[in-house]
PDB file of C-alpha atoms in Angstrom:
ATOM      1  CA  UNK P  11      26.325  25.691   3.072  1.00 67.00           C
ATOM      2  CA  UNK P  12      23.104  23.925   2.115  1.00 69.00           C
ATOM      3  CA  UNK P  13      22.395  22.793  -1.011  1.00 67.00           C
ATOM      4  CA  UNK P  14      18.801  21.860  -2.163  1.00 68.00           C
ATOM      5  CA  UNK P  15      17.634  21.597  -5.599  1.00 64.00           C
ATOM      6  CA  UNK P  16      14.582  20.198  -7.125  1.00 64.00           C
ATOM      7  CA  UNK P  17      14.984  18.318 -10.205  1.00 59.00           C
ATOM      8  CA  UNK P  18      13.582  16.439 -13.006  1.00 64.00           C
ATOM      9  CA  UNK P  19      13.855  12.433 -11.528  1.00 62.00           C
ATOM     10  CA  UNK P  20      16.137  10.578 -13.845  1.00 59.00           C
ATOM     11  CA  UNK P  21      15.393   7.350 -11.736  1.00 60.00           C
ATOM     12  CA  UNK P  22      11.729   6.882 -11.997  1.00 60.00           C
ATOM     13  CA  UNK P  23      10.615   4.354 -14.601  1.00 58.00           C
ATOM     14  CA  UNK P  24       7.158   3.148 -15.645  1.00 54.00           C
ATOM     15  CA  UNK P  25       5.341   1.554 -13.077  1.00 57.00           C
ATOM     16  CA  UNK P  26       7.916   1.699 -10.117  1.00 56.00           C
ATOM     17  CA  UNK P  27       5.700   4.662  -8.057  1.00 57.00           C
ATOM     18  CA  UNK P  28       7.984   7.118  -7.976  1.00 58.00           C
ATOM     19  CA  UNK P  29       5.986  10.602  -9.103  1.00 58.00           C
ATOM     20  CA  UNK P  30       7.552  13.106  -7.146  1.00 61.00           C
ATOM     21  CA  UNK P  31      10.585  15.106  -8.661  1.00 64.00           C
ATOM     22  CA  UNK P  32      14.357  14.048  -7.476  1.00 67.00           C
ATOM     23  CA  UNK P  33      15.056  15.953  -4.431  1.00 68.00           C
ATOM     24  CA  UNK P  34      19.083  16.428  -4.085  1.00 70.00           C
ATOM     25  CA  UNK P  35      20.300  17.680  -0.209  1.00 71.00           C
ATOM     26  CA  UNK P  36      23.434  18.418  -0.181  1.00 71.00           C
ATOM     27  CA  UNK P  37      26.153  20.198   2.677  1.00 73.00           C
ATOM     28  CA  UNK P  38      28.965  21.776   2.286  1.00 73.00           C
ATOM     29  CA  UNK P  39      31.246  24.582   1.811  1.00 71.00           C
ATOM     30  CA  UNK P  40      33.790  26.058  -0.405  1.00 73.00           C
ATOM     31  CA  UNK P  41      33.164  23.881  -3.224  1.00 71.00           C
ATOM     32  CA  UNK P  42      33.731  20.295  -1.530  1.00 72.00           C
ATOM     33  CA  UNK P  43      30.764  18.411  -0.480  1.00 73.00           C
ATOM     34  CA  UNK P  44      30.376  16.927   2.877  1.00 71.00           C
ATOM     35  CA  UNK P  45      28.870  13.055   2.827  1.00 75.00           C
ATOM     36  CA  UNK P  46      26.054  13.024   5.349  1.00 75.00           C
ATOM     37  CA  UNK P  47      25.638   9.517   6.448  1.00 79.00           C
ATOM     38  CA  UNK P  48      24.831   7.187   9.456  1.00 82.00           C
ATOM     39  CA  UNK P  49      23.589  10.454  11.928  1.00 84.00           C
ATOM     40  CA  UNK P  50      22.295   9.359  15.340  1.00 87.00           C
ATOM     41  CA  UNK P  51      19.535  12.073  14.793  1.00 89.00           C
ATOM     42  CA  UNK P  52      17.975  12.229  11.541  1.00 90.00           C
ATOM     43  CA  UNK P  53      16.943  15.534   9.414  1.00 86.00           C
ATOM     44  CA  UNK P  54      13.719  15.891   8.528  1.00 90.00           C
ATOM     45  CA  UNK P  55      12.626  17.626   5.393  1.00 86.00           C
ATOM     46  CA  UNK P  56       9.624  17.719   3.035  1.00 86.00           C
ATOM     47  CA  UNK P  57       9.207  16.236  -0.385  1.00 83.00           C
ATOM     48  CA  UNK P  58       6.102  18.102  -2.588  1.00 83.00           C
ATOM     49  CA  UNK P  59       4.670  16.635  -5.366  1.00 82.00           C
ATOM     50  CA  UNK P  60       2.039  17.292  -7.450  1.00 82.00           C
ATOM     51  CA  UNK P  61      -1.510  16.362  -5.588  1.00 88.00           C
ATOM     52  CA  UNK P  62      -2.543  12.937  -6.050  1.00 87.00           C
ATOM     53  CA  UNK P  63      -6.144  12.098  -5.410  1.00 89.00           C
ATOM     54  CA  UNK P  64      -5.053   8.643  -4.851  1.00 88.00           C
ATOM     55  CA  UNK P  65      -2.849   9.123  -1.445  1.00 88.00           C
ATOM     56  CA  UNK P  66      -5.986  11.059  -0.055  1.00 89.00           C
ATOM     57  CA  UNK P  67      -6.970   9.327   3.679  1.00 86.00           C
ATOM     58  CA  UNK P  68      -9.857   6.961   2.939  1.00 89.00           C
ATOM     59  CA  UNK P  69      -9.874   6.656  -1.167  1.00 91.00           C
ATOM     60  CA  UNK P  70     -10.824   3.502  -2.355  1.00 92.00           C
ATOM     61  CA  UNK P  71      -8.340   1.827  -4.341  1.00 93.00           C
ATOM     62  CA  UNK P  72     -11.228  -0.690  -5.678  1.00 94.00           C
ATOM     63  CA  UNK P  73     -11.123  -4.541  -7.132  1.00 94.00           C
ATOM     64  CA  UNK P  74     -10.362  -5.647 -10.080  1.00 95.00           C
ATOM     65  CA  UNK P  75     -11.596  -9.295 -11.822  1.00 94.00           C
ATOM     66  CA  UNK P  76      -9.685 -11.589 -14.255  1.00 94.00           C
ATOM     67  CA  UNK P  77      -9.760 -15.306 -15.589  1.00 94.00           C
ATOM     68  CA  UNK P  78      -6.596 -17.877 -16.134  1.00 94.00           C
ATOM     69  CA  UNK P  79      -7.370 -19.801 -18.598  1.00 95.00           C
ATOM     70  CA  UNK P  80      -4.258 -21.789 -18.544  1.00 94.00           C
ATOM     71  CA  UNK P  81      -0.977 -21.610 -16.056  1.00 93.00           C
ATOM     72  CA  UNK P  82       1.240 -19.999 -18.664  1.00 94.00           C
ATOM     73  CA  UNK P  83      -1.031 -16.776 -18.101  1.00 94.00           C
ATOM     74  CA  UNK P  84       0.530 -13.963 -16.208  1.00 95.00           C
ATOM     75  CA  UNK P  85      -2.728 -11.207 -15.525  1.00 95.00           C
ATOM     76  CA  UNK P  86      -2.284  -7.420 -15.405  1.00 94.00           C
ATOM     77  CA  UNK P  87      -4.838  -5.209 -13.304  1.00 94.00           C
ATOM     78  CA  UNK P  88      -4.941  -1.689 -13.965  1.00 91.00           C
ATOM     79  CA  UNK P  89      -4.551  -0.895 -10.483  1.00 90.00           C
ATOM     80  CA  UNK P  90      -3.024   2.713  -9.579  1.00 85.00           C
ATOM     81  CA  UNK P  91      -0.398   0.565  -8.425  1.00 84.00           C
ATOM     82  CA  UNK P  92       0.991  -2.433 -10.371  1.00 85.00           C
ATOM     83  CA  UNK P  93      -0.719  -5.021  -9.965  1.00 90.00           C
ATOM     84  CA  UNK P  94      -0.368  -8.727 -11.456  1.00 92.00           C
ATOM     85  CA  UNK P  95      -1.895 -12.504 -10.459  1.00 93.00           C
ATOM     86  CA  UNK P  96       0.966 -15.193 -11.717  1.00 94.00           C
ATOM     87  CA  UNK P  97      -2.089 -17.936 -13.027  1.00 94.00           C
ATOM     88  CA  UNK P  98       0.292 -20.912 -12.550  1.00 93.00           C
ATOM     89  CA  UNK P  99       0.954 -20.615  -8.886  1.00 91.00           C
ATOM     90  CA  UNK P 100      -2.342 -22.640  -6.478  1.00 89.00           C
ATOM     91  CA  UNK P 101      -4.347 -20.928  -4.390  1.00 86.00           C
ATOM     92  CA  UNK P 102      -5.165 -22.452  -0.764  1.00 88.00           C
ATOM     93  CA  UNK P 103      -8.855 -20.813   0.249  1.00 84.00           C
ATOM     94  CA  UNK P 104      -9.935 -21.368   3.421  1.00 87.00           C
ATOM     95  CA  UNK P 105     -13.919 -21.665   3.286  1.00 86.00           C
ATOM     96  CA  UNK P 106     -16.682 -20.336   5.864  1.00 88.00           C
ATOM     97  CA  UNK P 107     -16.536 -23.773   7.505  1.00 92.00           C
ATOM     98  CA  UNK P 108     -12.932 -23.632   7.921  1.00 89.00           C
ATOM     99  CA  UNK P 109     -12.361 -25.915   6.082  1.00 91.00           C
ATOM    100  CA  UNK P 110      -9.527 -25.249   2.566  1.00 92.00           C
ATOM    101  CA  UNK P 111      -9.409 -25.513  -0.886  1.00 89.00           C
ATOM    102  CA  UNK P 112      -7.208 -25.196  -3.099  1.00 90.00           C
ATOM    103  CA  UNK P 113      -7.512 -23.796  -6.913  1.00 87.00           C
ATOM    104  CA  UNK P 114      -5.457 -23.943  -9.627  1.00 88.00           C
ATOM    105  CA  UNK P 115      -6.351 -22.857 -13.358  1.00 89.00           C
ATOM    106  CA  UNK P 116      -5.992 -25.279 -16.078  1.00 90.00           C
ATOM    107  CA  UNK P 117      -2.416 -26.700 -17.343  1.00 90.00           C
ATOM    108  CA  UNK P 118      -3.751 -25.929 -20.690  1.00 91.00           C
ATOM    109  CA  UNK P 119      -6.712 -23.594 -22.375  1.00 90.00           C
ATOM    110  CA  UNK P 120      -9.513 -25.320 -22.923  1.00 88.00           C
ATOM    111  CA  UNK P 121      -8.491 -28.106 -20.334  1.00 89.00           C
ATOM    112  CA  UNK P 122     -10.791 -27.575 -17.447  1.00 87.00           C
ATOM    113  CA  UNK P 123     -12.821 -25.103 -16.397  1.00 88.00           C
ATOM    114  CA  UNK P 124     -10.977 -21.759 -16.164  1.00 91.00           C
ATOM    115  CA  UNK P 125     -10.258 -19.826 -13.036  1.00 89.00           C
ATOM    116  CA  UNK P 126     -11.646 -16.273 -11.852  1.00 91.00           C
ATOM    117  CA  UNK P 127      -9.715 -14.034 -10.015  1.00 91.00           C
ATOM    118  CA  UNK P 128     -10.858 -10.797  -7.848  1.00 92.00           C
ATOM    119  CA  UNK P 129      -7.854  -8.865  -6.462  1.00 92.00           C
ATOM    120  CA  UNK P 130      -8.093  -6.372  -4.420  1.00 92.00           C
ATOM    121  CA  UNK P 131      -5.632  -3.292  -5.578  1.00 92.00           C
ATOM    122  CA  UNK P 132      -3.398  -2.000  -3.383  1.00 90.00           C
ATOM    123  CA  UNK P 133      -2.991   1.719  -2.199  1.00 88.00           C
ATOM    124  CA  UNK P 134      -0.916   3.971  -2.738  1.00 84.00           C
ATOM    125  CA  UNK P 135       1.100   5.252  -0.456  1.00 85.00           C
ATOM    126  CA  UNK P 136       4.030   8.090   0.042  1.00 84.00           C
ATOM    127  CA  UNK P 137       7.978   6.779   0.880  1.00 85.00           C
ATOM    128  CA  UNK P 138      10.989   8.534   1.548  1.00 86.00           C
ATOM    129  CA  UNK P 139      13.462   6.828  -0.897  1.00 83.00           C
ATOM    130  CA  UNK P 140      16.651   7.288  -2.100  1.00 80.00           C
ATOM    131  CA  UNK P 141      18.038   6.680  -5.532  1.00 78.00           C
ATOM    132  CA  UNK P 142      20.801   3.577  -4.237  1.00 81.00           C
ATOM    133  CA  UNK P 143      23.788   3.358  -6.929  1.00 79.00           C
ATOM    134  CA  UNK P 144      25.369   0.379  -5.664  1.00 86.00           C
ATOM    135  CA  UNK P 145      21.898  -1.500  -6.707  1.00 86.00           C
ATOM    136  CA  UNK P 146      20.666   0.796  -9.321  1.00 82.00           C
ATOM    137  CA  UNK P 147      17.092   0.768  -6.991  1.00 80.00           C
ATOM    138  CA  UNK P 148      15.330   2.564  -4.629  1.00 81.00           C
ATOM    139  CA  UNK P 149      15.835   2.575  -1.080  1.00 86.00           C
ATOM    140  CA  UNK P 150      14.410   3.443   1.672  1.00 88.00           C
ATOM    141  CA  UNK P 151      17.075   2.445   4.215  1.00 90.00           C
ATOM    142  CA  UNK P 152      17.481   4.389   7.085  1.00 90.00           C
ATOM    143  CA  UNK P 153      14.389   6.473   6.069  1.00 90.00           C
ATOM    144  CA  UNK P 154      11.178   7.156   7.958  1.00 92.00           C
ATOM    145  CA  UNK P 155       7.799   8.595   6.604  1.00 93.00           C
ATOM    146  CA  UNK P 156       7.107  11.397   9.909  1.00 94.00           C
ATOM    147  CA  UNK P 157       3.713  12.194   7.614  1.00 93.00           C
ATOM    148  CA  UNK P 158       1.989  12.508   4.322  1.00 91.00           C
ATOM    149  CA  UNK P 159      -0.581  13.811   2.660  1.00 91.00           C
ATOM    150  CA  UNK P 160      -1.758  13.815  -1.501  1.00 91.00           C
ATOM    151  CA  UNK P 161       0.647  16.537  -1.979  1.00 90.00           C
ATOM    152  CA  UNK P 162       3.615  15.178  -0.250  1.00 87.00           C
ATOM    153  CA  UNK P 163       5.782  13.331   2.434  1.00 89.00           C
ATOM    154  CA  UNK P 164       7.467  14.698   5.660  1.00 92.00           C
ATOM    155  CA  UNK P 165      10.907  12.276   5.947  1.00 90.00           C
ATOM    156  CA  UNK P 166      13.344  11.363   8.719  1.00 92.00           C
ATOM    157  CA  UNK P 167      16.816  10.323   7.303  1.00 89.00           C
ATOM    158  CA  UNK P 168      19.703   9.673   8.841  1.00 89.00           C
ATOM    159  CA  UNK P 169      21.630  10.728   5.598  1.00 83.00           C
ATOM    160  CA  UNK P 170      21.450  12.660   2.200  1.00 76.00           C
ATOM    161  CA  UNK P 171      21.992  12.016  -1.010  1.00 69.00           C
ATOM    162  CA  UNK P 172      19.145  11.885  -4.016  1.00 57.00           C
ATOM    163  CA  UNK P 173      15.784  11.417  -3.019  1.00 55.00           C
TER     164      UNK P 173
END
């Protein structure tokens, strides 16, 4: 027997990506469960989730701009993926010359000039993961993404368990 069921995902937390619903695969018969694990060939199944504008080929994730006024500063960007600039770490810029630089923002506000940041925000994109208990994290070991689109992700997995 096969067992799929679509559920409500337990696992997903604020601002770790996951937005699809838990998808549990499970084999079987007679009431025991057979562990599917460490297959030469993997099964390949589909994940739907709701349509996401954002995973669409081509969309524009856009930049975003901050300033550190000191090192202690920690920025947020409201990327569609979470997105921070740690203010107390240099930066190394190489110029058009070729020549580098390198930037840091102040030890202290109001101790030098302060330092803009653009970032660039990072896309979106689909993963076959799987809920790991030994780490309490997703995985995506011994998972493929075979294709997606902004209303889900085709996945290659050489076991089954909660994804």
């Amino acid at each position: 027997d096969v067992k799929v069921a679509r559920l409500k995902n337990v696992y997903a937390s604020e601002g770790d990506g996951a937005i699809s619903d838990l998808l549990q695969i499970e084999l079987g018969g007679e009431g025991a469960t057979v562990k599917v694990d460490n297959l030469a060939e993997p099964i390949v199944f589909d994940i739907p989730f709701d349509y996401d504008p954002t995973l669409e080929a081509g969309y524009d994730p856009g930049i975003r701009t901050g300033t550190c006024y000191n090192r202690s500063q920690v920025l947020s960007f409201d990327c569609d993926v979470p997105t921070t600039f740690d203010c107390g770490e240099s930066r190394e810029v190489t110029l058009p010359d070729g020549s580098t630089m390198t930037f840091e923002a102040p030890v202290y506000s109001g101790d030098g000039v302060p330092l803009d940041v653009t970032v660039t925000c990072p896309a979106k994109t689909a993963a076959c993961s799987f809920w790991d208990n030994a780490t309490s994290s997703w995985s995506s070991d011994g998972c493929a993404v075979v294709a997606s689109t902004a209303s889900g992700v085709t996945c290659a997995c050489t076991h089954l368990t909660d994804f």
